[in-house]
Short mmCIF file of C-alpha atoms in Angstrom, two decimals:
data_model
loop_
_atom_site.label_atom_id
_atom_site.label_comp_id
_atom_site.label_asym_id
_atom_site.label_seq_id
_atom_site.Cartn_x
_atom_site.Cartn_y
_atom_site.Cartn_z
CA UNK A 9 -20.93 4.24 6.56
CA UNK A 10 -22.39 5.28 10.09
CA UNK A 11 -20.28 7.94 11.16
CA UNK A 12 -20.04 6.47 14.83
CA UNK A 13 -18.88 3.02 13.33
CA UNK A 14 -15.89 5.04 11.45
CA UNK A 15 -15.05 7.57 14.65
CA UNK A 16 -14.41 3.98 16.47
CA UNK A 17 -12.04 2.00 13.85
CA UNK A 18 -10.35 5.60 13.54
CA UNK A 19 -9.74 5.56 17.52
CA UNK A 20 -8.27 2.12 17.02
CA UNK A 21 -5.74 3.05 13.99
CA UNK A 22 -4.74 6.18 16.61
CA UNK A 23 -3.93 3.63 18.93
CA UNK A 24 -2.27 1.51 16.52
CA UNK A 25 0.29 4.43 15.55
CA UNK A 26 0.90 5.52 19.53
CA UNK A 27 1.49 1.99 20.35
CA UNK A 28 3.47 0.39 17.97
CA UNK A 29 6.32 -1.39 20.22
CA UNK A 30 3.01 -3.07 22.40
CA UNK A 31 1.52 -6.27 21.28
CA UNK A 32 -1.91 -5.18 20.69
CA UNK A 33 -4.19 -7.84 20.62
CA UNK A 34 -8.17 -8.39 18.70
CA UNK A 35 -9.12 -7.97 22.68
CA UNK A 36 -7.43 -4.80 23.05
CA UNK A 37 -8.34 -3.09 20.09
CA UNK A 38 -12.06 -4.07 20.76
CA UNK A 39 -12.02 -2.70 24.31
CA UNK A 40 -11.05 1.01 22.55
CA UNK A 41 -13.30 0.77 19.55
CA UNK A 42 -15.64 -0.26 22.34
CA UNK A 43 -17.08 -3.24 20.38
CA UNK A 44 -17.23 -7.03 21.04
CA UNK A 45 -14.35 -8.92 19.48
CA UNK A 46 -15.93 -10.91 16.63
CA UNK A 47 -18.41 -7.55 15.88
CA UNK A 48 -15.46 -5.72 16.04
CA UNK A 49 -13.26 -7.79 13.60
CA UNK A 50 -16.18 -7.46 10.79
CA UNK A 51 -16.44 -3.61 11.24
CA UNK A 52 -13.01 -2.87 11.00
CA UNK A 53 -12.60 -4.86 7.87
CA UNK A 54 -15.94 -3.33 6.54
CA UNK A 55 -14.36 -0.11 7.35
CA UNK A 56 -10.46 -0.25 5.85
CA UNK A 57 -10.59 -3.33 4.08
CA UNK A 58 -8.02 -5.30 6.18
CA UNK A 59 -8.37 -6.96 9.19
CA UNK A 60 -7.06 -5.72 12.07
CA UNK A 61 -3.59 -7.95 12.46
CA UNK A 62 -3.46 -7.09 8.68
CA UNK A 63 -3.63 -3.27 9.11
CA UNK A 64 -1.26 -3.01 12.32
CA UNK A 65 1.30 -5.10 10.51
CA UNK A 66 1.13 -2.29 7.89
CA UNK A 67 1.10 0.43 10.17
CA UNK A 68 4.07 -1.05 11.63
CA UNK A 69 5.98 -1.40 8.02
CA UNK A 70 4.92 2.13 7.51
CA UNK A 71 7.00 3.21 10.39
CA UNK A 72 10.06 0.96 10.06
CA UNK A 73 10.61 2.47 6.84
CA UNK A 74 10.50 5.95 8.30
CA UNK A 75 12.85 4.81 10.77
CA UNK A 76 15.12 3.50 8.14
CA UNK A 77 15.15 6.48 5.95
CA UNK A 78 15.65 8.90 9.03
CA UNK A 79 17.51 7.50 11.92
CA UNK A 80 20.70 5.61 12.49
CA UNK A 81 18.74 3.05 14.65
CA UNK A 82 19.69 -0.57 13.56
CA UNK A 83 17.56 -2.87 12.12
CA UNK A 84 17.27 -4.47 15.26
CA UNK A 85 16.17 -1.42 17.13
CA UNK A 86 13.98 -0.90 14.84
CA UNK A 87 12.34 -4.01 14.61
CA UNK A 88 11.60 -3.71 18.83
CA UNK A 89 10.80 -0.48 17.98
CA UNK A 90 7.86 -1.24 15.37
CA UNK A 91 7.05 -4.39 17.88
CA UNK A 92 8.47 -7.46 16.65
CA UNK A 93 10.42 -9.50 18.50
CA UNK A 94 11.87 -11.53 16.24
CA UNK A 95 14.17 -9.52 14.08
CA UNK A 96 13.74 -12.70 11.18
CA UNK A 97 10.30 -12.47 11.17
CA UNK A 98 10.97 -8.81 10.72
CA UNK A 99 13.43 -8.65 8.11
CA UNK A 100 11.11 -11.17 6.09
CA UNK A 101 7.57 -9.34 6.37
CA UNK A 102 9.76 -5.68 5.55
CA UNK A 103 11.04 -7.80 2.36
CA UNK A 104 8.01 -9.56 1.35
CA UNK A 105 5.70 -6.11 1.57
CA UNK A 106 8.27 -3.07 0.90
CA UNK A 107 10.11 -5.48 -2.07
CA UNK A 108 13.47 -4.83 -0.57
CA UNK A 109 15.52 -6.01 2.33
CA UNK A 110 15.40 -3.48 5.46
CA UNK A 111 19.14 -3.10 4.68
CA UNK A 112 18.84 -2.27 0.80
CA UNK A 113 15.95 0.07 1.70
CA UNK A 114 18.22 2.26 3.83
CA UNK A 115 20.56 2.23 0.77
CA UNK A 116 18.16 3.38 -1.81
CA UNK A 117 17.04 6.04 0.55
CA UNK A 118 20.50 7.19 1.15
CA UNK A 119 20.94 7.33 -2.95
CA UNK A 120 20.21 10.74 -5.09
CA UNK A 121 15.65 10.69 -5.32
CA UNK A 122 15.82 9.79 -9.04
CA UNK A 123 16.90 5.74 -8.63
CA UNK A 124 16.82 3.92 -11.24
CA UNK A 125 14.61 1.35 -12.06
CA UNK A 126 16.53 -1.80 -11.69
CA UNK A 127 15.40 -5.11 -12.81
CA UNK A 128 17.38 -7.18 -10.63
CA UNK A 129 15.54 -5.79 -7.80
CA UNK A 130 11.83 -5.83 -9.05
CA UNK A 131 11.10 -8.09 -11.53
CA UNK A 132 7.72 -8.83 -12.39
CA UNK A 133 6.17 -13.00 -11.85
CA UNK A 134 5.94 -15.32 -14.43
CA UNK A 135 2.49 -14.76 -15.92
CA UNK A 136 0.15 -17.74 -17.76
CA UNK A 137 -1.15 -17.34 -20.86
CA UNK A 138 -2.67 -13.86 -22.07
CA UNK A 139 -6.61 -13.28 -20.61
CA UNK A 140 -7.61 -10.27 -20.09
CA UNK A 141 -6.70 -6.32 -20.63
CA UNK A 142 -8.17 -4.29 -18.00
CA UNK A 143 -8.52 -0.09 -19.39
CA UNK A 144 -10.14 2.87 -18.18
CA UNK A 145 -9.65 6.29 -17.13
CA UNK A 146 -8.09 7.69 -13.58
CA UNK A 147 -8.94 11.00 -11.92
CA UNK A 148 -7.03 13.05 -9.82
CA UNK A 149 -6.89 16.33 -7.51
CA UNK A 150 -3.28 16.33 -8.51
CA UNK A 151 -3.67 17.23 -12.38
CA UNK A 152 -0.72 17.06 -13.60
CA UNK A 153 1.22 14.67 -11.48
CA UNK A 154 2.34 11.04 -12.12
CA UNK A 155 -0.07 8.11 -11.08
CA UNK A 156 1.11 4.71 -10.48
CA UNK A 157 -1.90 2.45 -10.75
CA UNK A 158 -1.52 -1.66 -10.22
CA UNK A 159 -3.42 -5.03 -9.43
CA UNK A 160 -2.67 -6.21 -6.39
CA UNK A 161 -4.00 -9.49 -4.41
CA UNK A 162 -5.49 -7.35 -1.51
CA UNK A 163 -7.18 -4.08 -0.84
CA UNK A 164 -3.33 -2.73 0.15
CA UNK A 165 0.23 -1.76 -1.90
CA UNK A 166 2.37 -4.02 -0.70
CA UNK A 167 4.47 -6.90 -2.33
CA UNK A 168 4.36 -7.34 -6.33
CA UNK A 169 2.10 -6.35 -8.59
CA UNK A 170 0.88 -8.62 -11.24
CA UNK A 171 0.37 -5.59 -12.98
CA UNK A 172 1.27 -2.12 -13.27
CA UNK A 173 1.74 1.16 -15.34
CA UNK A 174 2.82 4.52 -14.26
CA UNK A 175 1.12 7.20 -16.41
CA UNK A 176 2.84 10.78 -16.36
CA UNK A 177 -0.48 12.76 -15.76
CA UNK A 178 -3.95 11.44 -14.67
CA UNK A 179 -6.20 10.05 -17.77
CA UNK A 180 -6.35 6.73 -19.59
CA UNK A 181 -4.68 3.84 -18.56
CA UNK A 182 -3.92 0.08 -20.01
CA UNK A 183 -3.11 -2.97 -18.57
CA UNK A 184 -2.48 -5.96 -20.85
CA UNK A 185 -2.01 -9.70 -20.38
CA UNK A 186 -3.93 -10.02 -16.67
CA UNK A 187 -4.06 -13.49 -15.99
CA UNK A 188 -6.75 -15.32 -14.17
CA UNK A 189 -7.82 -14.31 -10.29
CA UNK A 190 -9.28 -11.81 -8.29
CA UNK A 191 -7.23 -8.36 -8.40
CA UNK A 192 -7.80 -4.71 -6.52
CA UNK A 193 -6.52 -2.05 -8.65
CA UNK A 194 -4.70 0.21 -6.54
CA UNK A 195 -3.56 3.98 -7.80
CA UNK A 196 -1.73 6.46 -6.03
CA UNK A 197 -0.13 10.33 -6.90
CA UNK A 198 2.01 12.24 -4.80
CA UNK A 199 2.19 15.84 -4.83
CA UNK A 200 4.87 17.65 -6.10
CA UNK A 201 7.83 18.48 -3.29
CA UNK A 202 7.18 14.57 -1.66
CA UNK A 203 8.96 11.92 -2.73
CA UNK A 204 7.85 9.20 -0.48
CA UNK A 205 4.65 9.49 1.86
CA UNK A 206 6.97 8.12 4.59
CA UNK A 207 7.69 11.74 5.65
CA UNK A 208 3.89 12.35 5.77
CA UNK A 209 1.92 12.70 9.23
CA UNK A 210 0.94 8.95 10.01
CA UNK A 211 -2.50 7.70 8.79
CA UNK A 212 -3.28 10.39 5.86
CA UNK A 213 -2.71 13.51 4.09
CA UNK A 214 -3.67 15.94 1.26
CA UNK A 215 -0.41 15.26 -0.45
CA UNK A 216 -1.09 11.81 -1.25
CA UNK A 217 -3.87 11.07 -3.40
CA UNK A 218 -5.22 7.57 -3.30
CA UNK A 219 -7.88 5.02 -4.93
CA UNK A 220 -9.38 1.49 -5.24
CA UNK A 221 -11.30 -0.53 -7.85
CA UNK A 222 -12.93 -3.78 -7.34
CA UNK A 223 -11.79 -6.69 -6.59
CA UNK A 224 -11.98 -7.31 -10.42
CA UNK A 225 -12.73 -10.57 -11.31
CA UNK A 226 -10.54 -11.90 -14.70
CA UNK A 227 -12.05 -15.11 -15.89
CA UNK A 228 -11.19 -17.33 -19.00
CA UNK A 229 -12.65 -16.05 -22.21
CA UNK A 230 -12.60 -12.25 -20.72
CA UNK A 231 -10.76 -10.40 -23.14
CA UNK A 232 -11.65 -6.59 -21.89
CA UNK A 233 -12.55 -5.27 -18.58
CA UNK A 234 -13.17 -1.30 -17.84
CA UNK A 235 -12.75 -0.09 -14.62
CA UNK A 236 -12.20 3.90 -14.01
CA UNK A 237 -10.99 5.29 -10.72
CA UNK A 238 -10.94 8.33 -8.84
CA UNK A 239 -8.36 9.56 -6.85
CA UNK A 240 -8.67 11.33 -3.30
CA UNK A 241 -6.88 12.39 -0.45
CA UNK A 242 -5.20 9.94 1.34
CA UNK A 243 -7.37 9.81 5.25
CA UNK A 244 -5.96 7.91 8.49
CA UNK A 245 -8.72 5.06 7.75
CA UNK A 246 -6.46 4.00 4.33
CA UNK A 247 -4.20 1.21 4.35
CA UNK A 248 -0.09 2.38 4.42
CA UNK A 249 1.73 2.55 1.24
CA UNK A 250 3.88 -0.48 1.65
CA UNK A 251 6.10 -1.29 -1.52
CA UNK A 252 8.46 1.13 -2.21
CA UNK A 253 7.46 2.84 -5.53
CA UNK A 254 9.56 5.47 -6.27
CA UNK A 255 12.53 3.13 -5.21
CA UNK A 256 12.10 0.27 -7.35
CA UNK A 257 9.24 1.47 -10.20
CA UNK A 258 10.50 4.22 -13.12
CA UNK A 259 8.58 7.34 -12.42
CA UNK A 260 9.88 9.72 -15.05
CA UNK A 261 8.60 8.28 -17.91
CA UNK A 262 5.79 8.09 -20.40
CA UNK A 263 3.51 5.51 -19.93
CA UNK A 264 5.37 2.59 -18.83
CA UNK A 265 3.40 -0.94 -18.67
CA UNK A 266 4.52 -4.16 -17.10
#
């Protein structure tokens, strides 16, 4: 990737985080990346795999729940804060992405780290009939930490997986009974002393350990798929963590696949 190309989508996520109660527009953030709108709009999702309303909507998530873990603010405040207007529309992305309400979010973080898993508040969609397993191996900086890896719709950890499984160290993974579609698989570790990249510096750091596969394409008649994955340091050009793992997914435990 041309180095200039990356140096402007990374001047546009800067702007992103130092203007989140603004309503940015596709016009605004082309006028700092310095690009026309439509060439613009293609580079950025070259670049981080989202469009731009998709990435500032995450950005914006990323920050609520900070806001919600750390401050008193209200959810209303909040919402202006992270620049909606509409504290529905709001309450309903937070929900949708996160997998709790911003009110139950608070809660959990207000609860001792080690939450347990509860099924009444994740519980995985009704699946069709058994396609495909998808295996490999996953690397990581962070030898001996636990990974959570999952398939996800989008290039972007947010809402439900359709699968998952949370492995206690880095190495080989399974994940049975993947129905039909097109899925990312999405890893992450965090290192030890951080229980939730919230309390990170915005848009990337060592301590979070990151990686992507595919999208991997599950077809009938496909019974195995292989796809290994390498983990890195999380940069500013990588999508927020949305859903809220350690909250609602077991962590200490063997592997664990759903």
């Amino acid at each position: 990737m041309d180095s200039a190309i990356e140096q402007a989508v990374l001047r546009v996520v800067r702007s992103m985080h130092e203007n989140l109660g603004e309503q940015l527009t596709i016009n605004d953030m082309a006028r700092t990346a310095m690009f026309s709108k439509f060439h613009f709009s293609r580079v950025f999702q070259r670049v981080t795999g989202l469009s731009p309303g998709r990435f500032l909507s995450a950005v914006r998530l990323q920050e609520a729940k900070r806001l919600l873990a750390s401050t008193s603010l209200t959810v209303t405040d909040i919402s202006h804060r992270v620049g909606y207007s509409s504290v529905g529309t709001f309450s309903s992305r937070f929900t949708s992405s996160v997998g709790v309400s911003p009110t139950k979010y608070r809660q959990l973080k207000s609860l001792a780290p080690e939450t347990p898993y509860d099924d009444a508040l994740y519980e995985q969609p009704a699946c069709g009939p058994v396609r495909t397993t998808i295996r490999g191996d996953i690397f990581s900086p962070l030898e001996d930490q636990p990974v959570f890896a999952g398939l996800f719709p989008d290039r972007i950890v947010e809402g439900r997986p359709i699968r998952y499984t949370i492995l206690p160290k880095p190495g080989p993974y399974v994940l049975e009974d993947v129905p039909q579609g097109e899925w990312h698989l999405m890893a992450q570790a965090i290192a030890p002393g951080f229980q939730d990249p919230l309390d990170l510096v915005p848009g990337g750091d060592a301590a979070v350990c990151v990686g992507r596969h595919g999208p991997i394409s599950v077809r009938p008649g496909t019974q195995t798929k292989v796809a290994d994955l390498s983990l890195r340091p999380m940069r500013p050009l990588d999508p927020p963590v949305l859903l809220a793992l350690r909250d609602l997914l077991p962590v200490n435990v063997p592997q664990l696949t759903h």
